[in-house]
């Protein structure tokens, strides 16, 4: 009964591989244009016909190409076509030609005057392999197929050279007429990252914003139907369920549909809609229970008489099937489809229409004449799209009855409209009055504060102090400070789209909310009001600060400086101070910091997980629940570890750099796949070792650290490979990377330049820098989804592997090499203040948004090749004073300046990450998406890794 065994291609089989006419001449000369030609009439665009020796024998662009060139051959197909293959050939020129291109890219345009879209295949690669000589034609499959009206061939070369091309396109006419569809992005399924399924539209070529898809086409129209078992991977792409796009609901009875809006090339008469849906009901997946289909000419207002199609639940056969919905010859240019859930999950893989361009006299819809009547119709999952209003369409009709109805409606609405006008006027006057009063109050308050700030002698001493809570960061054991880095976590509201990323499932994500602690000092101070944020950042989460119930440090802020600090872009990325406003000797900070009792507040006791290297690692509010989960960790033979060097040390242990030998059977195969390398006799690892004299608490913390870290699985986070816990000393084996930490790696390189090339210096391209930064953002996005806060994000805590792979670690603070990067408070804590957000320095508040701040400093390090320490012209005390400017909101704070050769949009991202209001900072998901888009097409294999020496540590 399994009628549709999937992986089946329903559109782009043999019937859609016809040559479109470059060779045959079906595509006329005037449809072929180019950005430039070396010689018109000889090697112009009309000569680009494959296997033809016309004129000069091929199209050749005017200039010699390099990797930054943009020259193209453009072919106009005059109507929407499906492109499934392309073919290229060099210039043979009857034996005289020597030019061809080794690589090329494709761009396409779907609508007249629309955006040009860069093609990317299912692995997100842009480049096609082309030719290796002048006469052999090379065929390339276009997967997913392109739906376009115009196509551009863009020759690409790594080294300067002259190129020429001849081309052909293969495909068929796009009869569906769909220009784009817009809908919510799909959801992820799975309680653990190891078995997670991402039912996303991976190949969507439109705009992706806030988990919504706009104005593009993707997997719903790529011709591939999904298999009934959505966990299969028949195409061996490495992504289970790749063909399916799916959404979930917590309660199908809520009747909240998924809304998909289709835009067509012209007004059409529709007869049939086909939706291929999954019905694996044993896994809580079912065909939609009901579909509503609306039609519109304008795309603004929709006809109220929608098509209502109900699907009877099938609890007998689990095969996927195509559901056909008759469309009754309805007319429109836009079709809105609302699909209602029958079970928790709804998966679809293909949508197609049967329609024809209509010749009927169609009029545009009119707006409603009266306010819309309130209904109980449920909102849709796609309600971020423009609100749809229902209105009749008049097709070639002139109805007298319709005119009379409008007249009656107008009369009936007159009295109601008058009353509404009176009410609106009264409310408007009241609102204006309240606004005026509010403005006056704000002015008086600001005036009062200004007078207080200008009369320093009138300030009470306690009001000049800020509680600097260090409990969450203290790495103390028996009164001693250990050298280590901190991961920490605080409770947050669950993000729906990331819930199932959490290891351990939904119950681990559902943490009890933490209350914000009260001011820690009697007669405490008010934090100046933070500016409001744009709606786009309204999803930021509030966090409680770490435990402040025991003690804290108090810093007295130096008095206001009278001259603003300014940033000098020309000063090597280092801030300068006008009139030496910070060069005056600051107060003695030994006197400013003192222990103080804190007013007790009801903050949950967040476990402090002490790492053997001194790091407070992966402390989560749900730690005790997490520790109950069983997760096997491989016991690794101690004799297979060969000591190389000491990386760092803490109070109870050390971190050793070792080589692991004979790893087969102990380290999983996916570890080697993630490293993009084959099995080797030796693997570089870091070994966290607990000293024999460690006390019981340290041993318990070590065991907790192993359990928690072993459940973290992300390609950009170091992972636990094994343990040695059957005899002393106890060891935990974690990843280490071939080229050491990112800070030293950057210092060993210079930016690309003619001088660097001439001297054979080791260089890194700008694309490589952004590529590495995007990996850091990806790893932090993973920690953010688990509600974990790193608290020491910097280049020293990132490791570099083959092909510029980056993994986030926590060894930096334990290394003496980086002792100057930390501000030490005797008996209290070690703080990376130059990377910390102002609220972390002054208020002891650490959240994922303070990590975002640190990420921007890390990005600044990357783009400056870590040549200077952040704020290197400021002392530690002046850095704290700068945090005080943020606190007082006096507009005297100083930023790290624009790095050399840094685009403005990248620096704008940094500045946004340094926003005073943490709620206005972007999430790591947004940062990661932004950097990925800015670096599309970059291939790390193009960099010269062979010139890099392998550091030991």
mmCIF file with all atom_site columns, C-alpha atoms in Angstrom, residues 254-322:
data_model
loop_
_atom_site.group_PDB
_atom_site.id
_atom_site.type_symbol
_atom_site.label_atom_id
_atom_site.label_alt_id
_atom_site.label_comp_id
_atom_site.label_asym_id
_atom_site.label_entity_id
_atom_site.label_seq_id
_atom_site.pdbx_PDB_ins_code
_atom_site.Cartn_x
_atom_site.Cartn_y
_atom_site.Cartn_z
_atom_site.occupancy
_atom_site.B_iso_or_equiv
_atom_site.pdbx_formal_charge
_atom_site.auth_seq_id
_atom_site.auth_comp_id
_atom_site.auth_asym_id
_atom_site.auth_atom_id
_atom_site.pdbx_PDB_model_num
ATOM 1  C CA . UNK A 1 254 ? -6.220  25.278 19.540  1.00 0.00 ? 254 UNK A CA 1
ATOM 2  C CA . UNK A 1 255 ? -6.997  25.412 15.795  1.00 0.00 ? 255 UNK A CA 1
ATOM 3  C CA . UNK A 1 256 ? -4.001  27.627 15.035  1.00 0.00 ? 256 UNK A CA 1
ATOM 4  C CA . UNK A 1 257 ? -3.129  26.899 11.394  1.00 0.00 ? 257 UNK A CA 1
ATOM 5  C CA . UNK A 1 258 ? 0.098   27.189 9.436   1.00 0.00 ? 258 UNK A CA 1
ATOM 6  C CA . UNK A 1 259 ? -0.359  29.872 6.785   1.00 0.00 ? 259 UNK A CA 1
ATOM 7  C CA . UNK A 1 260 ? 1.379   29.733 3.393   1.00 0.00 ? 260 UNK A CA 1
ATOM 8  C CA . UNK A 1 261 ? 0.882   32.523 0.825   1.00 0.00 ? 261 UNK A CA 1
ATOM 9  C CA . UNK A 1 262 ? 1.718   31.782 -2.826  1.00 0.00 ? 262 UNK A CA 1
ATOM 10 C CA . UNK A 1 263 ? 2.354   34.521 -5.383  1.00 0.00 ? 263 UNK A CA 1
ATOM 11 C CA . UNK A 1 264 ? 1.912   33.741 -9.092  1.00 0.00 ? 264 UNK A CA 1
ATOM 12 C CA . UNK A 1 265 ? 3.231   35.276 -12.300 1.00 0.00 ? 265 UNK A CA 1
ATOM 13 C CA . UNK A 1 266 ? -0.233  36.373 -13.463 1.00 0.00 ? 266 UNK A CA 1
ATOM 14 C CA . UNK A 1 267 ? -3.903  36.165 -12.572 1.00 0.00 ? 267 UNK A CA 1
ATOM 15 C CA . UNK A 1 268 ? -4.846  32.497 -12.981 1.00 0.00 ? 268 UNK A CA 1
ATOM 16 C CA . UNK A 1 269 ? -7.832  30.205 -12.990 1.00 0.00 ? 269 UNK A CA 1
ATOM 17 C CA . UNK A 1 270 ? -7.135  27.425 -10.469 1.00 0.00 ? 270 UNK A CA 1
ATOM 18 C CA . UNK A 1 271 ? -8.500  23.907 -10.685 1.00 0.00 ? 271 UNK A CA 1
ATOM 19 C CA . UNK A 1 272 ? -6.374  21.772 -8.330  1.00 0.00 ? 272 UNK A CA 1
ATOM 20 C CA . UNK A 1 273 ? -3.955  22.004 -5.387  1.00 0.00 ? 273 UNK A CA 1
ATOM 21 C CA . UNK A 1 274 ? -1.736  19.010 -4.532  1.00 0.00 ? 274 UNK A CA 1
ATOM 22 C CA . UNK A 1 275 ? 0.018   18.765 -1.142  1.00 0.00 ? 275 UNK A CA 1
ATOM 23 C CA . UNK A 1 276 ? 2.295   15.844 -0.363  1.00 0.00 ? 276 UNK A CA 1
ATOM 24 C CA . UNK A 1 277 ? 1.958   15.156 3.374   1.00 0.00 ? 277 UNK A CA 1
ATOM 25 C CA . UNK A 1 278 ? 3.315   12.687 5.931   1.00 0.00 ? 278 UNK A CA 1
ATOM 26 C CA . UNK A 1 279 ? 1.045   10.416 7.975   1.00 0.00 ? 279 UNK A CA 1
ATOM 27 C CA . UNK A 1 280 ? 3.472   8.604  10.304  1.00 0.00 ? 280 UNK A CA 1
ATOM 28 C CA . UNK A 1 281 ? 0.862   8.722  13.077  1.00 0.00 ? 281 UNK A CA 1
ATOM 29 C CA . UNK A 1 282 ? 2.837   6.333  15.294  1.00 0.00 ? 282 UNK A CA 1
ATOM 30 C CA . UNK A 1 283 ? 5.327   9.222  15.703  1.00 0.00 ? 283 UNK A CA 1
ATOM 31 C CA . UNK A 1 284 ? 2.594   11.814 16.317  1.00 0.00 ? 284 UNK A CA 1
ATOM 32 C CA . UNK A 1 285 ? 2.684   13.021 12.682  1.00 0.00 ? 285 UNK A CA 1
ATOM 33 C CA . UNK A 1 286 ? -0.488  13.276 10.649  1.00 0.00 ? 286 UNK A CA 1
ATOM 34 C CA . UNK A 1 287 ? -1.928  14.798 7.505   1.00 0.00 ? 287 UNK A CA 1
ATOM 35 C CA . UNK A 1 288 ? -3.573  18.148 8.188   1.00 0.00 ? 288 UNK A CA 1
ATOM 36 C CA . UNK A 1 289 ? -7.135  17.867 9.455   1.00 0.00 ? 289 UNK A CA 1
ATOM 37 C CA . UNK A 1 290 ? -8.470  20.734 7.365   1.00 0.00 ? 290 UNK A CA 1
ATOM 38 C CA . UNK A 1 291 ? -7.329  23.220 4.729   1.00 0.00 ? 291 UNK A CA 1
ATOM 39 C CA . UNK A 1 292 ? -8.743  26.666 3.994   1.00 0.00 ? 292 UNK A CA 1
ATOM 40 C CA . UNK A 1 293 ? -7.805  28.130 0.612   1.00 0.00 ? 293 UNK A CA 1
ATOM 41 C CA . UNK A 1 294 ? -8.299  31.859 -0.086  1.00 0.00 ? 294 UNK A CA 1
ATOM 42 C CA . UNK A 1 295 ? -7.862  33.761 -3.367  1.00 0.00 ? 295 UNK A CA 1
ATOM 43 C CA . UNK A 1 296 ? -6.910  37.347 -4.129  1.00 0.00 ? 296 UNK A CA 1
ATOM 44 C CA . UNK A 1 297 ? -5.968  39.484 -7.122  1.00 0.00 ? 297 UNK A CA 1
ATOM 45 C CA . UNK A 1 298 ? -4.180  42.222 -5.178  1.00 0.00 ? 298 UNK A CA 1
ATOM 46 C CA . UNK A 1 299 ? -2.666  40.158 -2.364  1.00 0.00 ? 299 UNK A CA 1
ATOM 47 C CA . UNK A 1 300 ? -4.131  42.599 0.190   1.00 0.00 ? 300 UNK A CA 1
ATOM 48 C CA . UNK A 1 301 ? -7.779  41.575 0.473   1.00 0.00 ? 301 UNK A CA 1
ATOM 49 C CA . UNK A 1 302 ? -9.061  38.009 0.079   1.00 0.00 ? 302 UNK A CA 1
ATOM 50 C CA . UNK A 1 303 ? -12.449 36.683 -0.949  1.00 0.00 ? 303 UNK A CA 1
ATOM 51 C CA . UNK A 1 304 ? -14.503 35.603 2.095   1.00 0.00 ? 304 UNK A CA 1
ATOM 52 C CA . UNK A 1 305 ? -15.911 32.540 0.368   1.00 0.00 ? 305 UNK A CA 1
ATOM 53 C CA . UNK A 1 306 ? -12.847 30.388 0.854   1.00 0.00 ? 306 UNK A CA 1
ATOM 54 C CA . UNK A 1 307 ? -12.585 26.702 -0.027  1.00 0.00 ? 307 UNK A CA 1
ATOM 55 C CA . UNK A 1 308 ? -12.945 24.488 3.034   1.00 0.00 ? 308 UNK A CA 1
ATOM 56 C CA . UNK A 1 309 ? -11.393 21.037 2.536   1.00 0.00 ? 309 UNK A CA 1
ATOM 57 C CA . UNK A 1 310 ? -11.558 18.485 5.353   1.00 0.00 ? 310 UNK A CA 1
ATOM 58 C CA . UNK A 1 311 ? -9.319  15.417 5.476   1.00 0.00 ? 311 UNK A CA 1
ATOM 59 C CA . UNK A 1 312 ? -10.558 12.369 7.337   1.00 0.00 ? 312 UNK A CA 1
ATOM 60 C CA . UNK A 1 313 ? -7.951  11.048 9.763   1.00 0.00 ? 313 UNK A CA 1
ATOM 61 C CA . UNK A 1 314 ? -6.242  7.857  8.564   1.00 0.00 ? 314 UNK A CA 1
ATOM 62 C CA . UNK A 1 315 ? -5.087  5.730  11.498  1.00 0.00 ? 315 UNK A CA 1
ATOM 63 C CA . UNK A 1 316 ? -4.575  2.591  9.424   1.00 0.00 ? 316 UNK A CA 1
ATOM 64 C CA . UNK A 1 317 ? -1.972  3.348  6.736   1.00 0.00 ? 317 UNK A CA 1
ATOM 65 C CA . UNK A 1 318 ? 1.163   5.300  7.623   1.00 0.00 ? 318 UNK A CA 1
ATOM 66 C CA . UNK A 1 319 ? 2.392   5.921  4.073   1.00 0.00 ? 319 UNK A CA 1
ATOM 67 C CA . UNK A 1 320 ? 2.904   9.501  2.926   1.00 0.00 ? 320 UNK A CA 1
ATOM 68 C CA . UNK A 1 321 ? 0.387   10.612 0.367   1.00 0.00 ? 321 UNK A CA 1
ATOM 69 C CA . UNK A 1 322 ? -0.589  13.448 -1.952  1.00 0.00 ? 322 UNK A CA 1
#
